[in-house]
C-alpha cells in the first residue's frame, strides 16, 4: 500500500491592492516539519505534488489538487495537511479554508461564489476527499474552525488490540484530526517555529516503534491535555466511511499486514468450506455419473425452471428438494453432463 501526502500552508495573503500581508512562517514550517517526518525511512511517504506554500497556495491550485485525488490508486492512503486560516459562517453553517488569494472576511461578497474570492468551502473539500481513489484519507487541519468538518467523534485509544490493523486496513476510511473545534485557534507556536499542534503530532510520529503501526487515535490521545486547544478526531462529514482506519507505517509493513489479512481470509474460507462439505456431504465430482443417468427420463419441467433461473438471475440460489430416492442426484448429474454453466 502506497503512502502519499498533500500539504498546503498559507501564511501570506494578497489583499485587493496586490500587497502581500505576511502572517508569519508557521504554516510553511508546519508543512516542512510534517513532510520531513513522513518522507523519512520510517514511513516513506511520497508527495502527490510539490507542497502548496504561500503564493503557490492560490485557490485554483488548492481546488485542482483536491480534484486530482480521484486519480490516486485504490491501494493507497493519503494525508492531507492544511495549515493556515479558516473561517466559519454560522448563518450558512459552512466553514472555509482561506487560500493565498482570499479576500478578507470584511470584504467577502455573499453574492459571488466563495471559490472566486479565494475561499475553499468545506463542502468542496469533503466531496473531493470522499471521491478520492485512495482507500484511506486522513485530513490534518491546523486552522480556525477546523472541527466543523467532523461528522462524529471517535474515542480515545492508547493502543491497538491484536489483529486490529488487519481489520482496519481492509475497510475504507475518511478521517480528520483537527487542532481545534468550531472555534478560533489560539495560535500557540512551539520553540521550533512550528504550531503546537503539528509539533506534537510530529513528535508522536517520530517516536513510533518501527516494528509497530500507529493510528490517528493514538496521536489524538497524546494531544489531550498537552495543548491549550481542543483537538478533535473522528469521521469526516458525509464520509464514505466503512469503519477502517489510517495506519502510519512503512509501505513494507502495510504490505505485510495485507498479506496476513489475505492469509487469514483464505484460512476462514477453507474452514467454512470444510464445514459445509462435512454437513452437506456433496458427491465426489470424479464419481461415475453414468450410474445416476441410466434409464433417466422426464423431469423436463425441472430443467425449464433451472434454465429460467440461470438466464434471468433473480436469485443467487436455486433450491431443489424432495424425498430420498426421488432423483435429486440424477438431476444434478444430468445438469453437469448437459449444461455448460454447471
XYZ file of C-alpha atoms in Angstrom:
342
model
C 0.000 0.000 0.000
C 1.433 3.365 -1.070
C 1.719 6.365 1.270
C 1.115 9.899 -0.049
C 0.989 13.412 1.388
C -0.622 16.587 0.074
C 0.389 19.649 2.085
C -0.944 23.206 1.931
C 0.478 26.023 4.048
C -0.727 29.627 3.823
C 0.914 32.306 5.954
C 0.904 35.079 3.354
C -2.187 36.700 1.896
C -2.577 39.065 -1.023
C -5.013 41.935 -0.475
C -7.156 43.625 -3.120
C -4.369 46.043 -3.970
C -1.928 43.190 -4.623
C 0.046 43.843 -1.442
C 1.346 40.735 0.360
C 0.367 40.569 4.004
C 2.594 38.150 5.918
C 1.208 36.479 8.999
C 4.356 34.516 9.758
C 6.160 31.382 8.630
C 4.320 28.937 10.873
C 2.121 27.339 8.147
C 5.100 26.743 5.854
C 7.104 25.435 8.824
C 4.244 23.079 9.683
C 4.260 21.592 6.174
C 8.039 21.242 6.110
C 8.106 19.655 9.574
C 5.414 17.047 8.908
C 6.693 16.317 5.402
C 10.190 15.675 6.737
C 8.877 13.095 9.219
C 6.538 11.330 6.799
C 9.095 11.199 3.989
C 11.729 9.668 6.283
C 12.640 5.975 6.096
C 10.285 5.327 8.991
C 7.266 5.989 6.724
C 8.427 6.584 3.136
C 5.617 8.902 2.023
C 5.692 10.400 -1.480
C 4.400 13.823 -2.485
C 1.252 13.823 -4.601
C 2.670 17.098 -5.863
C 5.012 19.757 -4.555
C 3.716 21.408 -1.351
C 1.466 24.412 -1.950
C 3.050 27.108 0.194
C 2.107 30.792 0.442
C 1.936 32.365 -3.063
C 1.650 28.890 -4.618
C -1.403 28.104 -2.481
C -3.913 30.105 -4.513
C -7.493 28.887 -4.530
C -7.390 27.403 -8.054
C -4.282 25.391 -7.160
C -5.879 24.012 -3.986
C -9.085 23.117 -5.836
C -7.120 21.367 -8.584
C -5.036 19.412 -6.054
C -8.155 18.204 -4.256
C -9.834 17.293 -7.521
C -6.742 15.304 -8.508
C -7.244 12.940 -5.568
C -9.635 10.904 -7.721
C -6.653 9.767 -9.823
C -4.791 8.204 -6.878
C -4.622 4.404 -6.994
C -7.007 2.494 -4.744
C -4.341 0.592 -2.828
C -3.005 3.699 -1.113
C -3.551 6.117 1.737
C -3.239 9.905 1.714
C -2.529 12.501 4.400
C -3.858 15.979 3.580
C -2.332 18.722 5.706
C -3.768 22.235 5.757
C -2.112 24.877 7.914
C -3.396 28.407 7.597
C -6.510 30.409 8.262
C -10.070 29.178 8.376
C -13.406 30.917 8.616
C -16.882 29.890 9.721
C -20.212 31.371 8.644
C -22.809 30.472 11.317
C -25.725 31.648 9.150
C -24.806 29.192 6.385
C -23.265 26.668 8.784
C -20.277 26.485 6.461
C -16.542 26.613 7.104
C -13.759 27.501 4.684
C -10.023 27.243 4.145
C -8.603 30.610 3.098
C -6.193 30.456 0.160
C -3.343 32.874 -0.575
C -5.655 34.984 -2.778
C -8.567 35.014 -0.310
C -10.388 38.280 0.296
C -10.622 39.292 3.977
C -13.867 38.318 5.750
C -14.801 42.015 5.955
C -14.723 42.251 2.143
C -16.442 38.924 1.396
C -19.277 39.236 -1.142
C -22.102 36.775 -0.436
C -23.371 37.305 -3.974
C -20.309 35.661 -5.504
C -19.147 32.024 -5.319
C -16.636 31.562 -2.480
C -14.083 29.988 -4.855
C -13.945 33.237 -6.860
C -12.925 35.006 -3.662
C -10.184 32.588 -2.625
C -12.294 30.705 -0.095
C -12.302 26.889 -0.304
C -15.638 25.589 1.068
C -15.640 22.619 3.431
C -18.339 21.049 1.261
C -15.924 21.000 -1.697
C -13.109 19.545 0.408
C -15.348 16.808 1.805
C -16.785 15.881 -1.599
C -13.341 15.554 -3.179
C -11.971 13.534 -0.272
C -14.963 11.202 -0.419
C -14.436 10.567 -4.145
C -10.664 10.144 -3.804
C -9.312 6.935 -5.305
C -7.261 6.009 -2.243
C -8.520 3.524 0.334
C -7.691 5.714 3.334
C -7.612 9.514 3.664
C -6.690 11.472 6.793
C -7.014 15.269 6.972
C -4.771 17.081 9.441
C -6.313 20.536 9.768
C -4.479 23.231 11.727
C -6.739 26.233 11.253
C -9.616 28.065 12.887
C -12.974 26.260 12.922
C -11.386 23.047 11.606
C -13.676 20.907 13.741
C -16.669 21.867 11.625
C -15.825 19.165 9.074
C -16.038 16.474 11.744
C -19.084 14.201 11.411
C -18.830 12.129 14.562
C -16.275 11.895 17.305
C -14.050 8.839 17.687
C -12.995 7.864 21.186
C -9.512 7.821 22.647
C -7.425 4.712 22.197
C -3.939 4.302 23.593
C -3.012 1.010 21.944
C -4.138 -1.341 19.196
C -5.567 -4.714 20.107
C -4.172 -7.736 18.223
C -5.430 -8.035 14.632
C -6.918 -4.504 14.693
C -4.575 -3.419 11.908
C -5.676 -6.309 9.693
C -9.292 -5.245 10.084
C -8.599 -1.515 9.752
C -6.511 -1.746 6.589
C -9.150 -3.585 4.564
C -12.012 -1.197 5.391
C -12.243 2.192 3.718
C -11.789 5.266 5.930
C -12.214 9.044 5.712
C -10.941 10.689 8.906
C -9.964 14.100 10.213
C -7.728 15.190 13.100
C -8.013 18.879 13.948
C -6.145 21.346 16.109
C -9.383 22.833 17.459
C -13.159 22.578 17.497
C -15.520 25.031 15.751
C -13.630 27.958 17.240
C -10.637 30.222 16.578
C -7.162 28.779 17.116
C -5.099 30.240 19.953
C -2.056 30.322 17.613
C 0.277 28.562 20.014
C 3.744 28.179 18.487
C 6.453 25.791 19.644
C 10.144 26.572 20.046
C 10.956 25.383 16.524
C 8.581 27.851 14.873
C 6.049 25.103 14.246
C 2.500 25.201 15.579
C 1.983 23.411 18.871
C -0.457 21.015 17.191
C 1.870 19.917 14.378
C 4.873 19.766 16.718
C 3.018 17.298 18.980
C 1.831 15.225 16.013
C 5.366 15.102 14.571
C 6.850 14.021 17.901
C 4.360 11.180 18.199
C 5.132 10.046 14.652
C 8.887 10.175 15.237
C 8.561 8.128 18.434
C 6.748 5.241 16.757
C 8.254 1.813 17.338
C 9.392 0.787 13.815
C 8.023 -2.712 14.426
C 4.523 -1.445 15.199
C 1.872 0.659 13.486
C 0.416 3.930 14.718
C -3.173 5.072 14.216
C -4.618 8.617 14.497
C -6.481 7.600 17.652
C -3.166 7.134 19.454
C -1.902 10.501 18.200
C -5.131 12.138 19.342
C -4.777 10.585 22.794
C -1.367 12.247 23.100
C -2.842 15.653 22.241
C -5.401 15.677 25.028
C -4.120 17.865 27.832
C -0.855 18.616 26.019
C -2.214 21.637 24.121
C -4.271 24.677 25.032
C -6.607 23.931 22.113
C -9.487 21.466 21.936
C -8.346 18.983 19.294
C -10.900 16.676 17.704
C -10.670 13.385 15.861
C -13.328 11.446 14.009
C -15.053 10.615 10.744
C -15.392 13.206 8.014
C -18.761 14.777 7.232
C -20.788 12.719 4.733
C -17.810 10.382 4.612
C -17.743 7.225 2.501
C -16.624 5.530 5.693
C -16.589 1.757 6.096
C -15.117 1.564 9.589
C -11.458 1.420 8.609
C -8.576 3.437 9.953
C -5.499 5.198 8.611
C -2.332 3.363 9.661
C 1.008 5.130 9.989
C 3.674 2.623 8.967
C 6.130 1.953 6.167
C 4.831 0.597 2.875
C 6.601 -2.711 3.580
C 4.802 -3.072 6.922
C 1.456 -2.267 5.323
C 2.065 -4.901 2.648
C 2.849 -7.481 5.341
C -0.414 -6.626 7.135
C -2.332 -7.022 3.872
C -0.697 -10.409 3.221
C -1.576 -11.604 6.732
C -5.134 -10.405 6.195
C -5.450 -12.386 2.950
C -3.915 -15.466 4.605
C -6.491 -15.192 7.396
C -9.295 -14.778 4.853
C -8.101 -17.861 2.962
C -7.990 -19.830 6.219
C -11.526 -18.754 7.101
C -12.682 -19.671 3.601
C -11.076 -23.098 3.914
C -12.684 -23.758 7.317
C -16.131 -22.623 6.145
C -15.935 -24.777 3.006
C -14.875 -27.802 5.048
C -17.780 -27.345 7.456
C -20.213 -27.064 4.559
C -18.824 -30.181 2.913
C -18.994 -32.122 6.178
C -22.587 -31.013 6.695
C -23.903 -31.383 3.149
C -21.714 -34.346 2.115
C -21.665 -33.453 -1.595
C -20.943 -36.110 -4.216
C -17.397 -36.512 -5.412
C -17.290 -34.894 -8.849
C -14.944 -37.656 -10.021
C -17.519 -40.387 -9.433
C -19.065 -42.116 -12.416
C -22.165 -40.064 -13.149
C -23.364 -42.708 -15.589
C -24.970 -44.803 -12.862
C -27.203 -41.864 -11.956
C -28.184 -41.225 -15.571
C -29.011 -44.824 -16.500
C -32.691 -45.009 -17.505
C -33.107 -41.332 -16.531
C -36.093 -39.789 -18.376
C -38.556 -36.930 -17.951
C -38.206 -34.135 -15.407
C -38.179 -31.578 -18.236
C -40.196 -29.105 -16.158
C -37.362 -29.031 -13.620
C -34.793 -28.221 -16.295
C -37.051 -25.496 -17.701
C -37.227 -23.920 -14.241
C -33.455 -24.165 -13.823
C -32.781 -22.644 -17.261
C -35.110 -19.736 -16.491
C -33.352 -19.182 -13.155
C -29.891 -19.206 -14.782
C -30.937 -16.873 -17.626
C -32.868 -14.341 -15.552
C -30.671 -14.474 -12.440
C -33.288 -13.255 -9.996
C -31.618 -15.018 -7.078
C -28.145 -16.475 -6.456
C -29.736 -19.676 -5.070
C -31.857 -22.414 -6.649
C -33.219 -24.799 -4.033
C -34.067 -28.341 -5.160
C -35.656 -30.553 -2.523
C -37.507 -33.860 -2.448
C -37.915 -37.217 -0.746
C -34.923 -39.637 -0.630
C -34.560 -41.619 -3.862
C -36.790 -39.300 -5.885
C -33.947 -38.324 -8.238
C -32.203 -35.201 -6.940
C -28.748 -36.689 -7.563
C -29.829 -37.809 -11.036
C -30.992 -34.280 -11.873
C -27.648 -32.890 -10.654
C -25.698 -35.445 -12.679
C -27.751 -34.632 -15.766
C -27.057 -30.916 -15.377
C -23.291 -31.427 -15.071
C -23.363 -33.501 -18.244
C -25.635 -31.276 -20.359
C -25.463 -27.710 -19.043
C -22.335 -25.634 -19.751
C -22.763 -23.386 -16.726
C -22.968 -26.199 -14.171
